[in-house]
Amino acid sequence: MLKWYMVRRWITSQFQRLSSKHVAMAVFAYALLSWVMLTLAGETALTTPFVDFIYYLFVTASTVGYGDMSPTTVAGKWVVALFVIPIGLGIFAIAVGRLAGVAINYWRRGLLGKRSVDVSGHILILGWNEHRTLHLIDMLLHEEKDGRPIVLCVRPEMENPLPKEIEFVRTASFTDEASMARAGVKDADCIIIDNPEDDITFSAALFCASKNPDVHILAYFQDEVLSNLLKSHCPNAECVPSVSVEMMAKAAVDPGSSELHHELLNTRKGMTQYAVEYPANAHHTTVNALFLRMKTDYDATLIGLRRDNEVMLNPALDADIKPNDLLFYIADERIDDFKWD
């Protein structure tokens, strides 16, 4: 008995050293030899039809042993006792272990950002500013809900901070071809670049624009000079400057201004600023007519519009609203069912 136990341990150790390809070959050889020996032993009930043989092999090798199928001949019992069960136990354990290892490795690679994301039309965030980035993601998740997926791409050694909610990619540089391809830079619908270093933000924005010329790029800068320089190279980029100093000055002169701006940007509660495009096929209208309709029908306040990359706040009431104008309004929630006519 001890010798048989030692033989089983030796066989198992040899299987553990096999590559995945060799394990697959061993499984095939085991199934083939089992079928041949059981057939020669006269166990036709176990070998035909073939689906019954596979079922019996899996149930036996996995030690489940339902008992609904079993050998009936003496030779068949010896084959099962000396080959099907002992060899099957080792092969089944190794095969399951390899499959589990592959699944765990796949999950770990995603958690560590080493796997390519399988998304398109997504929001790609480049940069990590700890709580600031987490707050940004939280706001985007609330805004998008079941909309565009979110992919976070970072440089620091870290794991996915929100593995159940976002995709995650690690890179050594935001200009690395292979890493940025894994993040789906060419298929992104919007790219948000927010880094502590403006020079990294600038180079990342240029790289993204070269790979995806039509993408909506948002870049946060502390230095307005680099913001203007990026606009000269990438007219479609939307540069978000730091407004902390301006906000403090405004609040000093007009108390409560900081709370007002925070309220307009907070998507969780109160009135928030949103934007919607005026349809190309909608009837001609004016600011006055649209202002009254939005206020009456949706309790929303029209505050401005953007046309040809120029933003006009508080436009004149007799100003025309043209097709494809981007309208800015304030409302309690985003309005998805505007009836324009």
Short mmCIF file of C-alpha atoms in Angstrom, two decimals:
data_model
loop_
_atom_site.label_atom_id
_atom_site.label_comp_id
_atom_site.label_asym_id
_atom_site.label_seq_id
_atom_site.Cartn_x
_atom_site.Cartn_y
_atom_site.Cartn_z
CA MET A 1 0.00 0.00 0.00
CA LEU A 2 2.82 2.34 0.86
CA LYS A 3 4.55 1.56 -2.42
CA TRP A 4 1.37 2.35 -4.36
CA TYR A 5 1.03 5.65 -2.47
CA MET A 6 4.64 6.51 -3.35
CA VAL A 7 3.99 5.67 -7.00
CA ARG A 8 0.95 7.97 -7.05
CA ARG A 9 2.97 10.78 -5.47
CA TRP A 10 5.72 10.30 -8.05
CA ILE A 11 3.21 10.36 -10.93
CA THR A 12 1.58 13.51 -9.54
CA SER A 13 4.95 15.25 -9.17
CA GLN A 14 5.79 14.43 -12.78
CA PHE A 15 2.48 15.86 -13.98
CA GLN A 16 3.07 19.05 -12.05
CA ARG A 17 6.25 19.64 -14.01
CA LEU A 18 4.47 19.37 -17.34
CA SER A 19 3.66 22.39 -19.46
CA SER A 20 0.04 23.22 -20.28
CA LYS A 21 0.49 21.70 -23.74
CA HIS A 22 1.81 18.47 -22.25
CA VAL A 23 -1.02 18.37 -19.70
CA ALA A 24 -3.55 18.62 -22.53
CA MET A 25 -1.77 15.79 -24.35
CA ALA A 26 -1.77 13.72 -21.15
CA VAL A 27 -5.52 14.23 -20.72
CA PHE A 28 -6.10 13.11 -24.30
CA ALA A 29 -3.85 10.07 -23.88
CA TYR A 30 -5.54 9.14 -20.60
CA ALA A 31 -9.01 9.32 -22.18
CA LEU A 32 -7.89 7.33 -25.23
CA LEU A 33 -6.19 4.59 -23.18
CA SER A 34 -9.17 4.37 -20.82
CA TRP A 35 -11.54 3.92 -23.74
CA VAL A 36 -9.34 1.27 -25.39
CA MET A 37 -8.86 -0.75 -22.19
CA LEU A 38 -12.52 -0.58 -21.19
CA THR A 39 -13.54 -1.61 -24.70
CA LEU A 40 -11.16 -4.58 -24.62
CA ALA A 41 -12.55 -5.48 -21.19
CA GLY A 42 -16.04 -5.69 -22.70
CA GLU A 43 -17.44 -2.63 -20.91
CA THR A 44 -19.59 -1.49 -23.82
CA ALA A 45 -22.06 0.22 -21.47
CA LEU A 46 -19.25 2.54 -20.32
CA THR A 47 -17.77 3.28 -23.74
CA THR A 48 -20.83 3.69 -25.96
CA PRO A 49 -22.25 6.09 -26.73
CA PHE A 50 -19.15 8.27 -26.52
CA VAL A 51 -20.92 10.97 -24.47
CA ASP A 52 -21.60 8.36 -21.75
CA PHE A 53 -17.91 7.46 -21.70
CA ILE A 54 -16.87 11.10 -21.25
CA TYR A 55 -19.50 11.51 -18.52
CA TYR A 56 -18.27 8.38 -16.69
CA LEU A 57 -14.63 9.46 -17.02
CA PHE A 58 -15.28 12.90 -15.55
CA VAL A 59 -17.45 11.58 -12.71
CA THR A 60 -14.87 8.94 -11.82
CA ALA A 61 -11.74 11.09 -12.16
CA SER A 62 -13.28 13.88 -10.10
CA THR A 63 -14.23 11.36 -7.35
CA VAL A 64 -17.88 12.43 -7.50
CA GLY A 65 -18.90 8.83 -8.14
CA TYR A 66 -22.65 8.94 -8.66
CA GLY A 67 -22.74 5.15 -9.04
CA ASP A 68 -25.18 5.27 -11.95
CA MET A 69 -22.47 3.78 -14.20
CA SER A 70 -19.89 1.21 -13.09
CA PRO A 71 -17.90 -1.68 -14.55
CA THR A 72 -19.57 -5.09 -14.63
CA THR A 73 -16.79 -7.37 -15.86
CA VAL A 74 -13.82 -8.52 -13.80
CA ALA A 75 -11.35 -7.10 -16.31
CA GLY A 76 -13.25 -3.82 -16.37
CA LYS A 77 -13.08 -3.53 -12.58
CA TRP A 78 -9.32 -4.08 -12.64
CA VAL A 79 -8.91 -1.43 -15.38
CA VAL A 80 -10.92 1.08 -13.36
CA ALA A 81 -9.20 0.25 -10.07
CA LEU A 82 -5.63 0.28 -11.39
CA PHE A 83 -5.77 2.86 -14.18
CA VAL A 84 -8.94 4.95 -14.58
CA ILE A 85 -9.21 6.06 -10.94
CA PRO A 86 -5.56 6.53 -9.81
CA ILE A 87 -4.30 8.11 -13.03
CA GLY A 88 -7.51 10.11 -13.44
CA LEU A 89 -7.22 11.62 -9.97
CA GLY A 90 -3.78 13.02 -10.71
CA ILE A 91 -4.61 14.28 -14.19
CA PHE A 92 -7.92 15.81 -13.09
CA ALA A 93 -6.28 17.63 -10.16
CA ILE A 94 -3.47 19.00 -12.33
CA ALA A 95 -5.85 20.06 -15.13
CA VAL A 96 -8.22 21.82 -12.73
CA GLY A 97 -5.25 23.45 -10.99
CA ARG A 98 -3.88 24.72 -14.29
CA LEU A 99 -7.27 26.13 -15.32
CA ALA A 100 -7.67 27.80 -11.93
CA GLY A 101 -4.15 29.22 -12.24
CA VAL A 102 -4.93 30.66 -15.66
CA ALA A 103 -8.14 32.25 -14.36
CA ILE A 104 -6.41 33.72 -11.29
CA ASN A 105 -3.51 35.01 -13.39
CA TYR A 106 -5.97 36.63 -15.81
CA TRP A 107 -7.78 38.31 -12.91
CA ARG A 108 -4.51 39.45 -11.29
CA ARG A 109 -3.23 40.92 -14.55
CA GLY A 110 -6.41 42.99 -14.81
CA LEU A 111 -6.10 44.11 -11.19
CA LEU A 112 -2.48 45.16 -11.76
CA GLY A 113 -3.27 46.88 -15.07
CA LYS A 114 -1.24 44.49 -17.23
CA ARG A 115 -4.13 43.33 -19.41
CA SER A 116 -5.62 44.99 -22.49
CA VAL A 117 -9.10 46.41 -21.98
CA ASP A 118 -11.89 45.20 -24.24
CA VAL A 119 -13.94 48.39 -24.57
CA SER A 120 -14.60 51.14 -27.09
CA GLY A 121 -16.30 54.51 -26.94
CA HIS A 122 -15.03 54.79 -23.38
CA ILE A 123 -13.79 57.58 -21.11
CA LEU A 124 -10.04 57.22 -20.64
CA ILE A 125 -8.52 58.91 -17.58
CA LEU A 126 -4.76 59.45 -17.66
CA GLY A 127 -3.17 60.25 -14.32
CA TRP A 128 -3.51 59.52 -10.63
CA ASN A 129 -4.10 62.16 -7.95
CA GLU A 130 -5.45 59.85 -5.25
CA HIS A 131 -8.64 61.27 -3.67
CA ARG A 132 -9.00 63.83 -6.45
CA THR A 133 -9.04 61.09 -9.11
CA LEU A 134 -11.39 58.92 -7.05
CA HIS A 135 -13.78 61.87 -6.74
CA LEU A 136 -13.58 62.43 -10.50
CA ILE A 137 -14.38 58.77 -11.17
CA ASP A 138 -17.25 58.85 -8.68
CA MET A 139 -18.80 61.84 -10.46
CA LEU A 140 -18.36 60.21 -13.87
CA LEU A 141 -19.92 56.97 -12.70
CA HIS A 142 -22.92 58.92 -11.42
CA GLU A 143 -23.21 60.90 -14.66
CA GLU A 144 -22.70 58.02 -17.05
CA LYS A 145 -24.60 55.32 -15.09
CA ASP A 146 -25.10 52.71 -17.85
CA GLY A 147 -23.36 54.88 -20.43
CA ARG A 148 -19.72 54.96 -21.45
CA PRO A 149 -17.32 52.62 -19.61
CA ILE A 150 -14.42 54.20 -17.70
CA VAL A 151 -10.76 53.20 -18.03
CA LEU A 152 -8.13 54.50 -15.60
CA CYS A 153 -4.53 54.55 -16.86
CA VAL A 154 -1.80 55.34 -14.30
CA ARG A 155 1.98 55.34 -13.91
CA PRO A 156 2.47 54.51 -10.19
CA GLU A 157 2.87 50.94 -8.91
CA MET A 158 -0.69 50.29 -7.70
CA GLU A 159 -3.75 48.08 -8.16
CA ASN A 160 -7.12 48.94 -9.59
CA PRO A 161 -8.77 51.13 -6.90
CA LEU A 162 -12.29 50.24 -8.11
CA PRO A 163 -12.03 46.77 -9.71
CA LYS A 164 -15.78 46.18 -9.92
CA GLU A 165 -16.58 49.52 -11.52
CA ILE A 166 -13.78 50.54 -13.89
CA GLU A 167 -11.12 49.04 -16.15
CA PHE A 168 -7.48 49.62 -15.25
CA VAL A 169 -4.16 49.86 -17.12
CA ARG A 170 -0.66 50.58 -15.84
CA THR A 171 1.98 52.20 -18.01
CA ALA A 172 5.51 53.49 -17.62
CA SER A 173 4.69 56.48 -19.82
CA PHE A 174 1.59 58.04 -21.36
CA THR A 175 3.44 58.10 -24.67
CA ASP A 176 4.26 54.38 -24.68
CA GLU A 177 2.71 52.81 -27.79
CA ALA A 178 2.06 49.34 -26.37
CA SER A 179 0.64 50.45 -23.00
CA MET A 180 -1.62 53.11 -24.50
CA ALA A 181 -2.86 50.60 -27.06
CA ARG A 182 -3.85 48.33 -24.14
CA ALA A 183 -5.82 51.26 -22.71
CA GLY A 184 -7.71 51.62 -26.01
CA VAL A 185 -6.53 55.15 -26.80
CA LYS A 186 -7.58 54.85 -30.45
CA ASP A 187 -11.12 53.78 -29.55
CA ALA A 188 -11.74 56.22 -26.68
CA ASP A 189 -14.62 58.68 -26.93
CA CYS A 190 -13.22 61.08 -24.33
CA ILE A 191 -9.75 61.36 -22.79
CA ILE A 192 -9.24 63.18 -19.48
CA ILE A 193 -5.62 64.04 -18.65
CA ASP A 194 -5.00 65.14 -15.08
CA ASN A 195 -1.43 64.97 -13.78
CA PRO A 196 0.50 66.90 -11.13
CA GLU A 197 3.13 67.73 -13.78
CA ASP A 198 1.95 69.96 -16.62
CA ASP A 199 4.71 68.79 -18.98
CA ILE A 200 3.48 65.18 -18.72
CA THR A 201 -0.08 66.37 -19.34
CA PHE A 202 1.09 68.30 -22.42
CA SER A 203 3.03 65.39 -23.96
CA ALA A 204 0.21 62.94 -23.19
CA ALA A 205 -2.34 65.22 -24.89
CA LEU A 206 -0.20 65.52 -28.03
CA PHE A 207 0.28 61.74 -28.14
CA CYS A 208 -3.45 61.04 -27.73
CA ALA A 209 -4.35 63.60 -30.39
CA SER A 210 -1.95 61.94 -32.83
CA LYS A 211 -3.48 58.51 -32.20
CA ASN A 212 -7.12 59.61 -32.07
CA PRO A 213 -7.57 62.98 -33.87
CA ASP A 214 -11.35 63.13 -33.32
CA VAL A 215 -11.39 62.30 -29.62
CA HIS A 216 -12.63 64.84 -27.07
CA ILE A 217 -9.54 65.67 -24.98
CA LEU A 218 -9.81 67.36 -21.59
CA ALA A 219 -6.47 68.46 -20.12
CA TYR A 220 -6.00 70.06 -16.71
CA PHE A 221 -3.18 72.62 -16.48
CA GLN A 222 -1.85 74.74 -13.66
CA ASP A 223 0.15 76.84 -16.11
CA GLU A 224 -2.04 78.73 -18.57
CA VAL A 225 0.88 79.10 -21.01
CA LEU A 226 0.95 75.37 -21.69
CA SER A 227 -2.83 75.41 -21.95
CA ASN A 228 -2.65 77.99 -24.76
CA LEU A 229 0.22 76.11 -26.42
CA LEU A 230 -1.79 72.89 -26.51
CA LYS A 231 -4.78 74.70 -28.02
CA SER A 232 -2.54 75.97 -30.83
CA HIS A 233 -1.49 72.39 -31.66
CA CYS A 234 -4.80 70.66 -30.87
CA PRO A 235 -7.76 72.98 -31.54
CA ASN A 236 -10.19 70.23 -30.47
CA ALA A 237 -8.62 69.92 -27.03
CA GLU A 238 -10.50 71.47 -24.13
CA CYS A 239 -8.04 72.84 -21.60
CA VAL A 240 -9.19 73.17 -18.01
CA PRO A 241 -7.07 75.72 -16.12
CA SER A 242 -6.63 75.89 -12.38
CA VAL A 243 -9.15 78.43 -11.03
CA SER A 244 -8.38 78.18 -7.31
CA VAL A 245 -6.80 81.66 -7.11
CA GLU A 246 -9.57 83.23 -9.19
CA MET A 247 -12.17 81.53 -7.03
CA MET A 248 -10.64 82.92 -3.84
CA ALA A 249 -10.51 86.44 -5.30
CA LYS A 250 -14.12 86.21 -6.50
CA ALA A 251 -15.34 84.91 -3.13
CA ALA A 252 -13.52 87.77 -1.37
CA VAL A 253 -15.37 90.37 -3.44
CA ASP A 254 -18.67 88.48 -3.79
CA PRO A 255 -19.13 86.24 -0.72
CA GLY A 256 -20.76 82.90 -1.49
CA SER A 257 -19.33 82.63 -5.02
CA SER A 258 -17.32 79.52 -4.20
CA GLU A 259 -20.43 77.76 -2.83
CA LEU A 260 -22.36 78.75 -5.95
CA HIS A 261 -19.73 77.28 -8.29
CA HIS A 262 -19.46 74.14 -6.21
CA GLU A 263 -23.24 73.70 -6.36
CA LEU A 264 -23.23 74.08 -10.14
CA LEU A 265 -20.59 71.35 -10.47
CA ASN A 266 -22.02 68.94 -7.90
CA THR A 267 -23.96 66.19 -9.67
CA ARG A 268 -25.09 64.54 -6.43
CA LYS A 269 -27.42 67.22 -5.09
CA GLY A 270 -29.06 70.54 -5.93
CA MET A 271 -29.02 72.37 -9.21
CA THR A 272 -26.25 71.41 -11.62
CA GLN A 273 -24.99 72.75 -14.93
CA TYR A 274 -25.54 70.49 -17.94
CA ALA A 275 -25.20 70.78 -21.73
CA VAL A 276 -27.25 69.53 -24.67
CA GLU A 277 -26.92 69.98 -28.43
CA TYR A 278 -29.76 71.69 -30.31
CA PRO A 279 -30.81 69.22 -33.03
CA ALA A 280 -29.97 69.97 -36.65
CA ASN A 281 -33.54 69.20 -37.74
CA ALA A 282 -35.30 71.29 -35.07
CA HIS A 283 -37.35 74.38 -35.99
CA HIS A 284 -35.89 77.86 -35.81
CA THR A 285 -36.27 79.51 -32.42
CA THR A 286 -34.85 82.30 -30.29
CA VAL A 287 -33.24 82.43 -26.88
CA ASN A 288 -36.40 84.01 -25.45
CA ALA A 289 -38.72 81.28 -26.77
CA LEU A 290 -36.41 78.44 -25.76
CA PHE A 291 -35.73 79.99 -22.35
CA LEU A 292 -39.45 80.11 -21.54
CA ARG A 293 -40.12 76.61 -22.89
CA MET A 294 -37.27 75.03 -20.91
CA LYS A 295 -38.31 76.82 -17.73
CA THR A 296 -42.01 76.01 -18.11
CA ASP A 297 -41.73 72.39 -19.30
CA TYR A 298 -38.61 71.21 -17.46
CA ASP A 299 -37.90 73.74 -14.71
CA ALA A 300 -34.50 74.28 -16.36
CA THR A 301 -32.72 77.60 -16.87
CA LEU A 302 -30.88 78.36 -20.12
CA ILE A 303 -27.66 80.23 -19.25
CA GLY A 304 -25.61 80.21 -22.43
CA LEU A 305 -24.59 78.51 -25.64
CA ARG A 306 -21.49 77.60 -27.61
CA ARG A 307 -21.21 78.14 -31.34
CA ASP A 308 -18.05 77.71 -33.45
CA ASN A 309 -15.98 77.09 -30.29
CA GLU A 310 -17.15 80.40 -28.80
CA VAL A 311 -19.13 80.41 -25.56
CA MET A 312 -21.82 83.06 -25.11
CA LEU A 313 -23.17 83.41 -21.58
CA ASN A 314 -26.46 85.17 -20.90
CA PRO A 315 -27.19 85.75 -24.63
CA ALA A 316 -29.68 88.41 -25.74
CA LEU A 317 -33.31 87.24 -25.70
CA ASP A 318 -33.74 88.00 -29.41
CA ALA A 319 -30.63 86.00 -30.39
CA ASP A 320 -31.25 83.04 -32.70
CA ILE A 321 -30.67 79.44 -31.67
CA LYS A 322 -28.99 77.65 -34.58
CA PRO A 323 -28.77 73.92 -35.37
CA ASN A 324 -25.93 72.13 -33.56
CA ASP A 325 -25.56 74.90 -30.99
CA LEU A 326 -24.43 73.51 -27.64
CA LEU A 327 -26.85 74.79 -25.00
CA PHE A 328 -25.88 75.17 -21.35
CA TYR A 329 -28.62 74.96 -18.74
CA ILE A 330 -29.13 74.52 -15.02
CA ALA A 331 -31.46 71.81 -13.71
CA ASP A 332 -31.91 69.41 -10.82
CA GLU A 333 -31.11 66.41 -13.06
CA ARG A 334 -29.91 65.90 -16.62
CA ILE A 335 -32.84 66.05 -19.05
CA ASP A 336 -32.67 63.32 -21.70
CA ASP A 337 -36.08 63.75 -23.31
CA PHE A 338 -36.21 67.35 -24.54
CA LYS A 339 -39.09 67.94 -26.94
CA TRP A 340 -37.81 70.74 -29.14
CA ASP A 341 -40.89 71.26 -31.33
#
